[in-house]
Short mmCIF file of C-alpha atoms and ligand atoms in Angstrom, two decimals:
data_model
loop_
_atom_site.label_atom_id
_atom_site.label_comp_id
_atom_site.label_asym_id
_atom_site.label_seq_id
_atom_site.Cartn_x
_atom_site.Cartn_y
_atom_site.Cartn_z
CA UNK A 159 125.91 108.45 95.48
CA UNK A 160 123.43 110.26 97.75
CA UNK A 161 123.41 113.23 98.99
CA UNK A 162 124.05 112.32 102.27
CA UNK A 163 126.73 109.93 101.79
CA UNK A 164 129.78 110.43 104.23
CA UNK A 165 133.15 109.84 102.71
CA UNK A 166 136.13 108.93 104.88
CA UNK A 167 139.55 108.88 103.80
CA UNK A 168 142.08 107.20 105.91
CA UNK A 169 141.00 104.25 107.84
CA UNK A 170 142.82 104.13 111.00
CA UNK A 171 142.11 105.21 114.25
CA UNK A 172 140.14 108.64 113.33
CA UNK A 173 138.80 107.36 110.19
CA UNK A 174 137.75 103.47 111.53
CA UNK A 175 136.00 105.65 114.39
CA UNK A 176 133.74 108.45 112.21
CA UNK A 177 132.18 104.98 110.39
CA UNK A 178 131.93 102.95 113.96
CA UNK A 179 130.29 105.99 115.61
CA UNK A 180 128.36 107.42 112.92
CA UNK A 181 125.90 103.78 112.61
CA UNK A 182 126.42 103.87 116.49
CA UNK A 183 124.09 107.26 115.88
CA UNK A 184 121.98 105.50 113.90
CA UNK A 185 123.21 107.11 110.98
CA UNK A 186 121.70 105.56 107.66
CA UNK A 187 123.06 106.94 104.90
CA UNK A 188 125.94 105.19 103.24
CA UNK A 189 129.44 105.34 104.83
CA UNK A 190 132.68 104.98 102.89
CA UNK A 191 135.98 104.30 104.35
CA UNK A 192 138.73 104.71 101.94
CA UNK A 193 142.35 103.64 103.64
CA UNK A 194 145.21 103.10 101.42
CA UNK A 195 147.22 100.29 103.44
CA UNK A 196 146.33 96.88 102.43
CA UNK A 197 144.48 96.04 105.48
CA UNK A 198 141.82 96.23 108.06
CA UNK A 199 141.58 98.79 110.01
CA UNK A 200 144.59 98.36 113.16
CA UNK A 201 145.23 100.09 116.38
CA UNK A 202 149.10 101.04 116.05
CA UNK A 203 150.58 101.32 119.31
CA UNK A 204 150.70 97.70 119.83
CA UNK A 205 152.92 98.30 117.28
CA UNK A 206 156.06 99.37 119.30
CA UNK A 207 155.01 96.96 121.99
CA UNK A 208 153.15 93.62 122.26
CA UNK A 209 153.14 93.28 118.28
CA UNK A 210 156.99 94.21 117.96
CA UNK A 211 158.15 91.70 120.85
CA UNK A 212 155.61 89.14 119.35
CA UNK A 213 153.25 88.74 121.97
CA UNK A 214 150.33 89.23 119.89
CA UNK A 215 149.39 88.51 116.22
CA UNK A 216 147.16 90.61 113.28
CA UNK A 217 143.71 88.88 114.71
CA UNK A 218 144.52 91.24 118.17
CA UNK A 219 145.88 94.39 116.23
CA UNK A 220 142.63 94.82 113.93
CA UNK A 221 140.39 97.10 115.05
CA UNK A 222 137.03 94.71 114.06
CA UNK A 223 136.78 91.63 112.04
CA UNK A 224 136.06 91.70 108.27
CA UNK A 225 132.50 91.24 108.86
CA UNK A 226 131.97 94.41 111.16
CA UNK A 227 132.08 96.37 108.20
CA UNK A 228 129.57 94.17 106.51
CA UNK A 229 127.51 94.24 109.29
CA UNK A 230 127.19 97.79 110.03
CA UNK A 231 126.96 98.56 105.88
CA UNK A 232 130.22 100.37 106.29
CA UNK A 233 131.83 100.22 102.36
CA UNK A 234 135.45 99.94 103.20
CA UNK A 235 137.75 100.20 100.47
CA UNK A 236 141.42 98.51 101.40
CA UNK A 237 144.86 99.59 99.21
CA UNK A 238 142.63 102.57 97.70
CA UNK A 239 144.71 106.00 97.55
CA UNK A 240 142.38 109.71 97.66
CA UNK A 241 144.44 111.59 94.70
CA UNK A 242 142.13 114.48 94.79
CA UNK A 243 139.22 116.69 96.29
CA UNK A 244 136.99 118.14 93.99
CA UNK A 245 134.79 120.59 96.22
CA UNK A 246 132.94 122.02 93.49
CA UNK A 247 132.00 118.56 92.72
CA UNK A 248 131.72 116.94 96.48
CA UNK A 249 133.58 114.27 95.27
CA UNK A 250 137.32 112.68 95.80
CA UNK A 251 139.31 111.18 92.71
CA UNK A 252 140.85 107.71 94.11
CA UNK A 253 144.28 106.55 92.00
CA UNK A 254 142.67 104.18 89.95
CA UNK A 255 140.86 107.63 88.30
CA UNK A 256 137.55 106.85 89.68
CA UNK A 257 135.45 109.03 91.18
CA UNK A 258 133.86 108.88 94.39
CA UNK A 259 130.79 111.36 95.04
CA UNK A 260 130.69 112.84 99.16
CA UNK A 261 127.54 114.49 100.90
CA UNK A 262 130.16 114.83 103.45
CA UNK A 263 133.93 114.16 103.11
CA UNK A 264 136.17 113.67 106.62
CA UNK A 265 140.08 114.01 106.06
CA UNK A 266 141.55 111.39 108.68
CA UNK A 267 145.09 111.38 107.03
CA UNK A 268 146.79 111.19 109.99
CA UNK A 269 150.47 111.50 109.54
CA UNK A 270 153.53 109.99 108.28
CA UNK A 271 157.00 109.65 109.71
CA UNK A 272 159.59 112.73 109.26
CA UNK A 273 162.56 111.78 106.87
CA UNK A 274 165.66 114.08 108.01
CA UNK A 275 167.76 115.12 105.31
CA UNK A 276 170.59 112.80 106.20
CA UNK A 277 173.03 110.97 103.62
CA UNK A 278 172.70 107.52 103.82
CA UNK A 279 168.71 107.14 104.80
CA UNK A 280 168.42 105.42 102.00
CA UNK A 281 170.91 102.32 103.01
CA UNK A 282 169.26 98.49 103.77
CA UNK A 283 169.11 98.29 107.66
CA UNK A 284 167.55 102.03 108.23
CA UNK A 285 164.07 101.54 109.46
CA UNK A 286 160.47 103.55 110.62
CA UNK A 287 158.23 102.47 112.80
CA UNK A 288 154.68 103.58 112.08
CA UNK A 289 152.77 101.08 110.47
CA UNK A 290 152.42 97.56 109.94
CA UNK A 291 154.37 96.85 107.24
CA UNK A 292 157.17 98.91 108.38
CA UNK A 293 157.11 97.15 111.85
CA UNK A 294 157.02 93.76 109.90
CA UNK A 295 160.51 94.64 108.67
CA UNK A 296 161.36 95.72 111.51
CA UNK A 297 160.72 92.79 113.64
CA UNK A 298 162.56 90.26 111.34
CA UNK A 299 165.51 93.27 110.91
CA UNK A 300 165.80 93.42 114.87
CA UNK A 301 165.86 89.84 115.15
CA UNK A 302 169.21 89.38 113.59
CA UNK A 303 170.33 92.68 114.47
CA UNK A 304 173.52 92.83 116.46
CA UNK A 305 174.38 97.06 116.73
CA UNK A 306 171.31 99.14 116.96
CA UNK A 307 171.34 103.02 117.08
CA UNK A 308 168.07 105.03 117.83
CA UNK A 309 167.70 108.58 116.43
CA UNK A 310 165.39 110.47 118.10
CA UNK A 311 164.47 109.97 122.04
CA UNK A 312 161.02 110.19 121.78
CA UNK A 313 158.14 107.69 122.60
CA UNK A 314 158.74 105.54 119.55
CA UNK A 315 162.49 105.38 119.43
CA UNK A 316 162.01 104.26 123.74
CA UNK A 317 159.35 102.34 122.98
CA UNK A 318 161.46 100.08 120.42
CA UNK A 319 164.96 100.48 122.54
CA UNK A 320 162.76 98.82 125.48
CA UNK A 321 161.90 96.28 122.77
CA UNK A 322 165.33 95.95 121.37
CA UNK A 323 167.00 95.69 124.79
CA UNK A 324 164.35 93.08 126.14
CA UNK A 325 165.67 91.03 123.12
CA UNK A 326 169.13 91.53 124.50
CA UNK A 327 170.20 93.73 121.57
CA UNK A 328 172.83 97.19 122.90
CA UNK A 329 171.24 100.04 122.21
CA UNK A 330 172.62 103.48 121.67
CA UNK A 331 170.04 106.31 121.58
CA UNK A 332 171.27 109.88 119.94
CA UNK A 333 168.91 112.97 120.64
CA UNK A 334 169.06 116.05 119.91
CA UNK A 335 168.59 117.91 122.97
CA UNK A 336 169.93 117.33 125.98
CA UNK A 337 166.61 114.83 128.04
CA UNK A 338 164.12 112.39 126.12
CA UNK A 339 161.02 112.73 125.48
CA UNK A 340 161.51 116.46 125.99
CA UNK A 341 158.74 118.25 123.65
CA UNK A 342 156.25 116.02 126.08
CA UNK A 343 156.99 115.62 130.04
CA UNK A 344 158.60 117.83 132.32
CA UNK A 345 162.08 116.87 133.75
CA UNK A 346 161.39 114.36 136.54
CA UNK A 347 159.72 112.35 134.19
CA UNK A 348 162.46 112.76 131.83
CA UNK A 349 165.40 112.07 133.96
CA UNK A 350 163.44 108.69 135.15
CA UNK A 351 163.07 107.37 132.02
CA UNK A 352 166.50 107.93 131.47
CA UNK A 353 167.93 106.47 133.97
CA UNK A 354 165.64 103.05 133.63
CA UNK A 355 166.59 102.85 130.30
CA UNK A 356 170.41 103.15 130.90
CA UNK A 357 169.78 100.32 133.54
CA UNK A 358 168.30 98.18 130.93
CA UNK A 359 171.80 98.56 128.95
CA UNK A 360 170.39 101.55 126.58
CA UNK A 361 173.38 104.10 126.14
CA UNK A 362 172.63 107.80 125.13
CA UNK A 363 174.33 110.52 123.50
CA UNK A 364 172.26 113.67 124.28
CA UNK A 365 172.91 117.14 122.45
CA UNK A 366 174.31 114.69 119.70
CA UNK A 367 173.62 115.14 116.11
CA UNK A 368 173.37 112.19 113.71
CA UNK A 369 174.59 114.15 110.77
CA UNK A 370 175.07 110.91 108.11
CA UNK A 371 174.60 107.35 107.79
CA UNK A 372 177.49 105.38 106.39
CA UNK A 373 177.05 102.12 104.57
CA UNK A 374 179.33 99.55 103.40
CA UNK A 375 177.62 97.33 100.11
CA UNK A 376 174.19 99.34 100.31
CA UNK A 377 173.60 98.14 104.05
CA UNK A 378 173.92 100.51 106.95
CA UNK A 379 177.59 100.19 108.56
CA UNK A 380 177.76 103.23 111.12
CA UNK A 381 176.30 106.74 112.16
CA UNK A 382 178.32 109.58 112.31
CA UNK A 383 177.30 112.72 114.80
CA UNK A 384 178.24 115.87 114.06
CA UNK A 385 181.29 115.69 116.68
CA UNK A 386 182.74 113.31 113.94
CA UNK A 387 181.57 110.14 116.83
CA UNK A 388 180.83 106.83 114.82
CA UNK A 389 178.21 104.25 116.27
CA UNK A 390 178.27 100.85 114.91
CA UNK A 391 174.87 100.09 113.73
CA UNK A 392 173.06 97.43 111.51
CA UNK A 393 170.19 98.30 112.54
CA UNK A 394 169.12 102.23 112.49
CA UNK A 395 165.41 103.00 113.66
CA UNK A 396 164.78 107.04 112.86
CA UNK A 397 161.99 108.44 115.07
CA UNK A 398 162.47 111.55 114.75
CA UNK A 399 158.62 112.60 114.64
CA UNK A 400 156.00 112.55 112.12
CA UNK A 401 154.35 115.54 109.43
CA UNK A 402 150.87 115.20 109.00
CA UNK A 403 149.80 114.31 105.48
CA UNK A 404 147.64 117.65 104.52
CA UNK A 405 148.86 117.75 100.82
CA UNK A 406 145.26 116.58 99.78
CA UNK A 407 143.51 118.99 101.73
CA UNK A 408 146.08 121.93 100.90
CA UNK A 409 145.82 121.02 96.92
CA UNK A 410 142.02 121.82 97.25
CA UNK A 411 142.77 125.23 98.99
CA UNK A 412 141.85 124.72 102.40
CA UNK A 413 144.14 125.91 105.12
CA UNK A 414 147.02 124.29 105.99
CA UNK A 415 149.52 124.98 109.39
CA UNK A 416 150.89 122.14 110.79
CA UNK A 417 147.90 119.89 109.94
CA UNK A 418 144.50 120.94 108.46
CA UNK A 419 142.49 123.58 109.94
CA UNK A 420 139.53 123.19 111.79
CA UNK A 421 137.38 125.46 113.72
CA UNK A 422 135.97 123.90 117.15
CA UNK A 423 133.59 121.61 115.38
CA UNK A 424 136.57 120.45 113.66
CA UNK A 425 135.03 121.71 110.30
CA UNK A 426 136.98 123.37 107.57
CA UNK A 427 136.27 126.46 105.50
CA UNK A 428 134.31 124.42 103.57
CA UNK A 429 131.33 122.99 105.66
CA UNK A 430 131.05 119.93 103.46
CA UNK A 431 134.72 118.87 104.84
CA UNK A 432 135.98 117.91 108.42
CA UNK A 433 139.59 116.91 109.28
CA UNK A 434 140.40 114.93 112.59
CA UNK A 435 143.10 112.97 113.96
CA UNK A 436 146.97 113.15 113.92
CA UNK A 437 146.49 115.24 110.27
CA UNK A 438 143.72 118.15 112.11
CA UNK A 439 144.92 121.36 113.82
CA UNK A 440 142.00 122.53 115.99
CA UNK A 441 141.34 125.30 118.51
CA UNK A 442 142.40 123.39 121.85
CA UNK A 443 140.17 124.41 124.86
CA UNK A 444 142.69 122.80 127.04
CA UNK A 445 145.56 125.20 125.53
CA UNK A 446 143.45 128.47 125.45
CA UNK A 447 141.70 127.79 122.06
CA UNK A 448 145.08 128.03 120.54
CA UNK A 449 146.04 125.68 117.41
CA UNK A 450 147.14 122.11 118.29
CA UNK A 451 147.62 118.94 116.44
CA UNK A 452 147.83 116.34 118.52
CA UNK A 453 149.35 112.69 118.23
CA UNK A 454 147.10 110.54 120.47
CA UNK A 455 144.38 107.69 119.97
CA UNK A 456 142.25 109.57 122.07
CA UNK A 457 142.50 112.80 120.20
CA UNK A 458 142.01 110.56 117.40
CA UNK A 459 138.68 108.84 118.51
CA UNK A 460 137.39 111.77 120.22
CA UNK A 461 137.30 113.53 117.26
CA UNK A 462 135.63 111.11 115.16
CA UNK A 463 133.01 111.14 117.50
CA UNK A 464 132.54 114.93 117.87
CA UNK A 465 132.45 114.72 113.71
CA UNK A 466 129.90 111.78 113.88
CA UNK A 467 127.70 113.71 116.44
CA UNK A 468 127.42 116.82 114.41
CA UNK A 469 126.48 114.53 111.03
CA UNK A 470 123.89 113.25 112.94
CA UNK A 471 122.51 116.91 113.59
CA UNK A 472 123.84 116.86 117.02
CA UNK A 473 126.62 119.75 116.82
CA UNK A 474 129.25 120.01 119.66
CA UNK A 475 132.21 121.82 120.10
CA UNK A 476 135.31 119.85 120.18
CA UNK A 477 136.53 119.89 124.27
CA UNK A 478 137.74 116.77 125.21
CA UNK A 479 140.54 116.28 127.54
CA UNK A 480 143.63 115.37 125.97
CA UNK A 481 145.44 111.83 127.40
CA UNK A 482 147.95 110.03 126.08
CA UNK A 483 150.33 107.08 127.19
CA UNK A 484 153.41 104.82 126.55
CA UNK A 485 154.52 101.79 127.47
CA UNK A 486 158.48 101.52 127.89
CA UNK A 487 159.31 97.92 128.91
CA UNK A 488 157.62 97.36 132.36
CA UNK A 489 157.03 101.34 132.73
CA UNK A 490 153.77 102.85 131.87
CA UNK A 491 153.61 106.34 131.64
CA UNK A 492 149.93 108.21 131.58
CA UNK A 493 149.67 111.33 130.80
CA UNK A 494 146.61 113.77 131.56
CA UNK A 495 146.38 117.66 130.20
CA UNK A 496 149.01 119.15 128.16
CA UNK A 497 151.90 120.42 130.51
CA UNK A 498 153.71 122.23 127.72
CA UNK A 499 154.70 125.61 129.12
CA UNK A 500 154.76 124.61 132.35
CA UNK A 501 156.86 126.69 135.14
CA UNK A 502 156.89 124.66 138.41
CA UNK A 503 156.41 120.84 138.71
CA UNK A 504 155.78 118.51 141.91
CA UNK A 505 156.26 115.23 142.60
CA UNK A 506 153.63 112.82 144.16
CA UNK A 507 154.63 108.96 144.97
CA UNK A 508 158.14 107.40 145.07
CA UNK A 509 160.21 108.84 142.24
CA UNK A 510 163.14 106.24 143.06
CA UNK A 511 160.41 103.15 143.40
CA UNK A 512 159.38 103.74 140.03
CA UNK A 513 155.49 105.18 140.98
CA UNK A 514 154.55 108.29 140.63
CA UNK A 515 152.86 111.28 139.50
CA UNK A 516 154.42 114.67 138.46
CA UNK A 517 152.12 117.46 138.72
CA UNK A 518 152.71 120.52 136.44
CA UNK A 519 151.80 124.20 137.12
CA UNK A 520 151.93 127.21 135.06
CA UNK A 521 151.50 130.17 137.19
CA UNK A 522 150.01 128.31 140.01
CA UNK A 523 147.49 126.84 137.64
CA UNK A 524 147.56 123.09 136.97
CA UNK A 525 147.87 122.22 133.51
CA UNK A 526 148.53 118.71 133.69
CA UNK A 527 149.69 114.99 135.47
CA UNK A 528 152.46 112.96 134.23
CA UNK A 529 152.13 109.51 136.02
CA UNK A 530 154.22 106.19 136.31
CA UNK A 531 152.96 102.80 137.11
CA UNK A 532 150.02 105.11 139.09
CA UNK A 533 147.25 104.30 137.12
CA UNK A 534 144.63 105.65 139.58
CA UNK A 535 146.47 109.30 139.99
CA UNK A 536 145.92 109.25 135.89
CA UNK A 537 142.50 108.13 136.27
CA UNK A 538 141.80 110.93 139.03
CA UNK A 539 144.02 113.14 137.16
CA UNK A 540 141.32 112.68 134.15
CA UNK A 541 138.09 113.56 135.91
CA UNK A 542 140.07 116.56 137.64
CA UNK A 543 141.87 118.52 135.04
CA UNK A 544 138.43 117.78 132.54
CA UNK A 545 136.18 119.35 135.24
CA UNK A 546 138.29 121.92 135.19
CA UNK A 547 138.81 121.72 138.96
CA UNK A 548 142.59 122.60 140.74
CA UNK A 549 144.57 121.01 143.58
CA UNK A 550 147.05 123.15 144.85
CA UNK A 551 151.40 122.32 145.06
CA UNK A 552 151.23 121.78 148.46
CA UNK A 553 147.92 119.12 148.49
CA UNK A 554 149.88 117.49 145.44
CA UNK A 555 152.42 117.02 146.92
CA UNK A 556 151.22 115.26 150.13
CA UNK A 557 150.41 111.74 149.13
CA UNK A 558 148.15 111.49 152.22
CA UNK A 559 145.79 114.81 150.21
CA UNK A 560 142.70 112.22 148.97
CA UNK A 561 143.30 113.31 145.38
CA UNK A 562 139.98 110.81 144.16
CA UNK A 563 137.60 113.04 146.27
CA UNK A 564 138.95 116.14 144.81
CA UNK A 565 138.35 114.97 141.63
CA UNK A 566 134.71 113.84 142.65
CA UNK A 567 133.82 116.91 144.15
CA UNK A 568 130.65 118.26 142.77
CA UNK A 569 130.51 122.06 142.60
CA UNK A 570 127.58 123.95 144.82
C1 FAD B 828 154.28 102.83 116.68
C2 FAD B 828 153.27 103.80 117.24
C3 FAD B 828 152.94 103.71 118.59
C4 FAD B 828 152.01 104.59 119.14
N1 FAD B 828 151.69 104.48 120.45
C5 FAD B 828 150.73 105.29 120.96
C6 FAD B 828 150.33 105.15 122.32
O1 FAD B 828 150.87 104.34 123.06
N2 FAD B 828 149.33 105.94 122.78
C7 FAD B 828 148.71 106.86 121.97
O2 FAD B 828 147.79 107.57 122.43
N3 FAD B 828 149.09 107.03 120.68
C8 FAD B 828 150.08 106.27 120.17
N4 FAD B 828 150.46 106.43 118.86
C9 FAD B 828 149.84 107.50 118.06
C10 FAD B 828 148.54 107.04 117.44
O3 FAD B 828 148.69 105.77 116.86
C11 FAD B 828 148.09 108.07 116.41
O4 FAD B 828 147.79 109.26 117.11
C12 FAD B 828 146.86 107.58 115.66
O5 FAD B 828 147.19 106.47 114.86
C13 FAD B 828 146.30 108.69 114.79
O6 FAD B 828 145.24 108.16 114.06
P1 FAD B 828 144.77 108.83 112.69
O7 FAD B 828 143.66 107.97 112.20
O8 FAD B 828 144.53 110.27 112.89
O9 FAD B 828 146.03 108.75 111.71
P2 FAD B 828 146.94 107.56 111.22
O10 FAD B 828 146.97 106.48 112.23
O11 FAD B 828 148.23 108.16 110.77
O12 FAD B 828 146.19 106.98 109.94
C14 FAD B 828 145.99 107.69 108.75
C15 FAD B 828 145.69 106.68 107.67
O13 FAD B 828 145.31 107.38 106.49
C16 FAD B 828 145.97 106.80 105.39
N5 FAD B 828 146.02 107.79 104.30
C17 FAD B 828 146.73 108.95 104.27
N6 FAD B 828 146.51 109.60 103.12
C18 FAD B 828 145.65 108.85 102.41
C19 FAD B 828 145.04 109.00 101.12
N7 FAD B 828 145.29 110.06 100.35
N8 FAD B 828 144.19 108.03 100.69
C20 FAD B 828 143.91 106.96 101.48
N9 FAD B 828 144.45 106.78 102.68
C21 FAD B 828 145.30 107.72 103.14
C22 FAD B 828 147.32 106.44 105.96
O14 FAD B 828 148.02 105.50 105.18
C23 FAD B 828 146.90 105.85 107.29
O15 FAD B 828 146.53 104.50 107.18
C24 FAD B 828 151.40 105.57 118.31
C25 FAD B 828 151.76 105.68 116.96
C26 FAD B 828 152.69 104.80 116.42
C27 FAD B 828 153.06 104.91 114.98
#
């Protein structure tokens, strides 16, 4: 293969994006998208929404039609596992033993989901939610389903309990610590969620441990928490996060913590390999230039681009804003920044009508905007927090403060 040949392995968000952007360029060399799941590249958070409740089909999940990739010369290999990077050799090993020579070589592994060392994972009826085949199973599981626990109270596990609830299924949710969705959004947020959930018939046990699964004739029968509790289940989803699959990367010596590292330019030691997406660690200039691995599409796609630019000799550090969202039954939650450390948080809307923004500060500084069913506060929230401009508690908090022009201001 050609020198300049650009080698992708892992063809879902991060990976389908490098190959999109990269002929987008103008980029003419050839492009090679390795993915081992069966099937065309899909977007997955439809995954614990529309395409769980049914509301849309494959044809709306895939990223592009078949013949995109014909199109736009983009080689894209289906059901075709990486084994091995040989860097001496620029070239990966696939499982079938052949090889596959890289000018360039982009890691978009992404991640898989976190198995806890529980007894009884392994009985019929306990289910993941993270790609398509998994959500297959789930689908026709929750269907017939009649008990369903949720470990883990993050946005999967609320994502499907809105799903599982709307389908008129009780729900009991068991987490850890004592609020959902706590590694992400500040309390208000939190306690929201909660309580919408709870009025949608989920029940929670917070500060509860699921410490086994018990079965009955190989299928789950109940979970037991660590206060010796039992919850009826036949159907148990674990969400309980995800580890980033870095074994490849780690195998050919590169650095591994939490996720691949990448400089700014999202390269690794070895300037012939990148790593982006849910499997990268990179310097975040939205955290201080300290490591993060984020779990977003637009992390994801963000990054492929940055990667794409700099193959096309047009080098870029990696700075853009981090945004995320969820949907949770008829709540949307938007998120702009990363409000992890935060030390003071103010609300903005109607917390009790179910809109509105919670604005976080760390030492007086705002870090980021968590917003409900307020998708123009998230859209302003975007524009000012990637500027790098600052509204103060007290304009925040006054929902007459015009919150668009601040975030339209131009400097000088
Ligand atoms: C159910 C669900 C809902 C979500 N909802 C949202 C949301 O609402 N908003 C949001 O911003 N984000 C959401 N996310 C997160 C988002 O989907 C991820 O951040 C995104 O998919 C990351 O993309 P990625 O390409 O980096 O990795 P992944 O999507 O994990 O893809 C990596 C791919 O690489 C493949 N692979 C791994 N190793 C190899 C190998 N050795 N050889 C070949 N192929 C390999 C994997 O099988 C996989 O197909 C959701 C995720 C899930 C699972």
């Amino acid at each position: 293969m050609p020198d300049d040949a650009v080698v992708i392995v892992g063809a879902s968000h991060a990976g389908f994006q490098v190959a999109a952007s990269l002929r987008q360029a103008g980029f003419e060399g050839p492009v090679r998208l390795i993915g081992d799941e069966p099937v065309l590249p899909y977007q997955r958070p439809p995954l614990s929404k529309d395409y769980l409740l049914g509301k849309i089909g494959l044809d709306l999940l895939v990223m592009r039609p078949e013949a995109f990739y014909r199109d736009h010369r983009i080689d894209f290999l289906p059901g075709t596992r990486v084994t091995e990077i040989d860097r001496a050799g620029r070239a990966v090993r696939l499982a079938s033993g052949e090889r596959v020579e890289y000018g360039h070589l982009v890691l978009a592994t992404g991640a898989r989901n976190r198995v806890p060392p529980l007894p009884g994972v392994e009985f019929e009826g306990v289910c993941y939610l993270r790609d398509l085949a998994e959500t297959e199973a789930l689908r026709a599981r929750l269907a017939a389903a009649e008990q369903v626990v949720v470990i883990g109270a993050g946005f999967i596990g609320l994502e499907f309990a809105a799903v599982a609830t709307a389908q008129g299924k009780p729900v009991h949710c068991v987490e850890l610590v004592d609020r959902v969705m706590a590694r992400v959004v500040a309390v208000p947020t939190s306690h929201f969620f909660a309580a919408a959930h709870r009025r949608a018939g989920v029940e929670f046990s917070f500060g509860a441990q699921a410490v086994r699964i018990a079965g009955h004739n190989g299928r789950v029968d109940h979970v037991e928490l660590a206060g010796g509790e039992r919850l009826k289940a036949d159907l148990v989803l674990v969400s309980v996060g995800v580890v980033p699959n870095a074994e490849l990367a780690a195998a050919a010596g590169l650095a591994v913590a939490n996720g691949i590292v990448v400089d700014e330019q999202l390269l690794t030691a070895d300037p012939a390999i990148s790593a982006i997406g849910d499997c990268a660690s990179f310097p975040c200039r939205h955290a201080d230039g300290a490591p993060m691995r984020l779990e977003a599409v637009q992390n994801a796609a963000d990054h492929a681009r940055c990667v794409a630019d700099r193959i096309v000799g047009k080098p870029h550090p990696y700075t853009a804003l981090p945004w995320f969202w969820s949907e949770q039954g008829p709540l949307r939650l938007q998120i702009a920044g990363l409000t992890t450390g935060h030390d003071q948080t103010v609300v903005r809307g109607n917390l009790e009508a179910g809109e509105f923004s919670v604005f976080c500060y760390k030492q007086g500084a705002l870090l980021g905007i968590e917003s409900v069913n307020r998708p123009a506060d998230h859209a302003h929230a975007r524009r000012l927090l990637a500027a790098g401009r600052q509204v103060t508690p007290e304009q925040a908090g006054d929902d007459s403060f015009d919150l668009r022009a601040a975030a339209s201001v131009r400097p000088g």
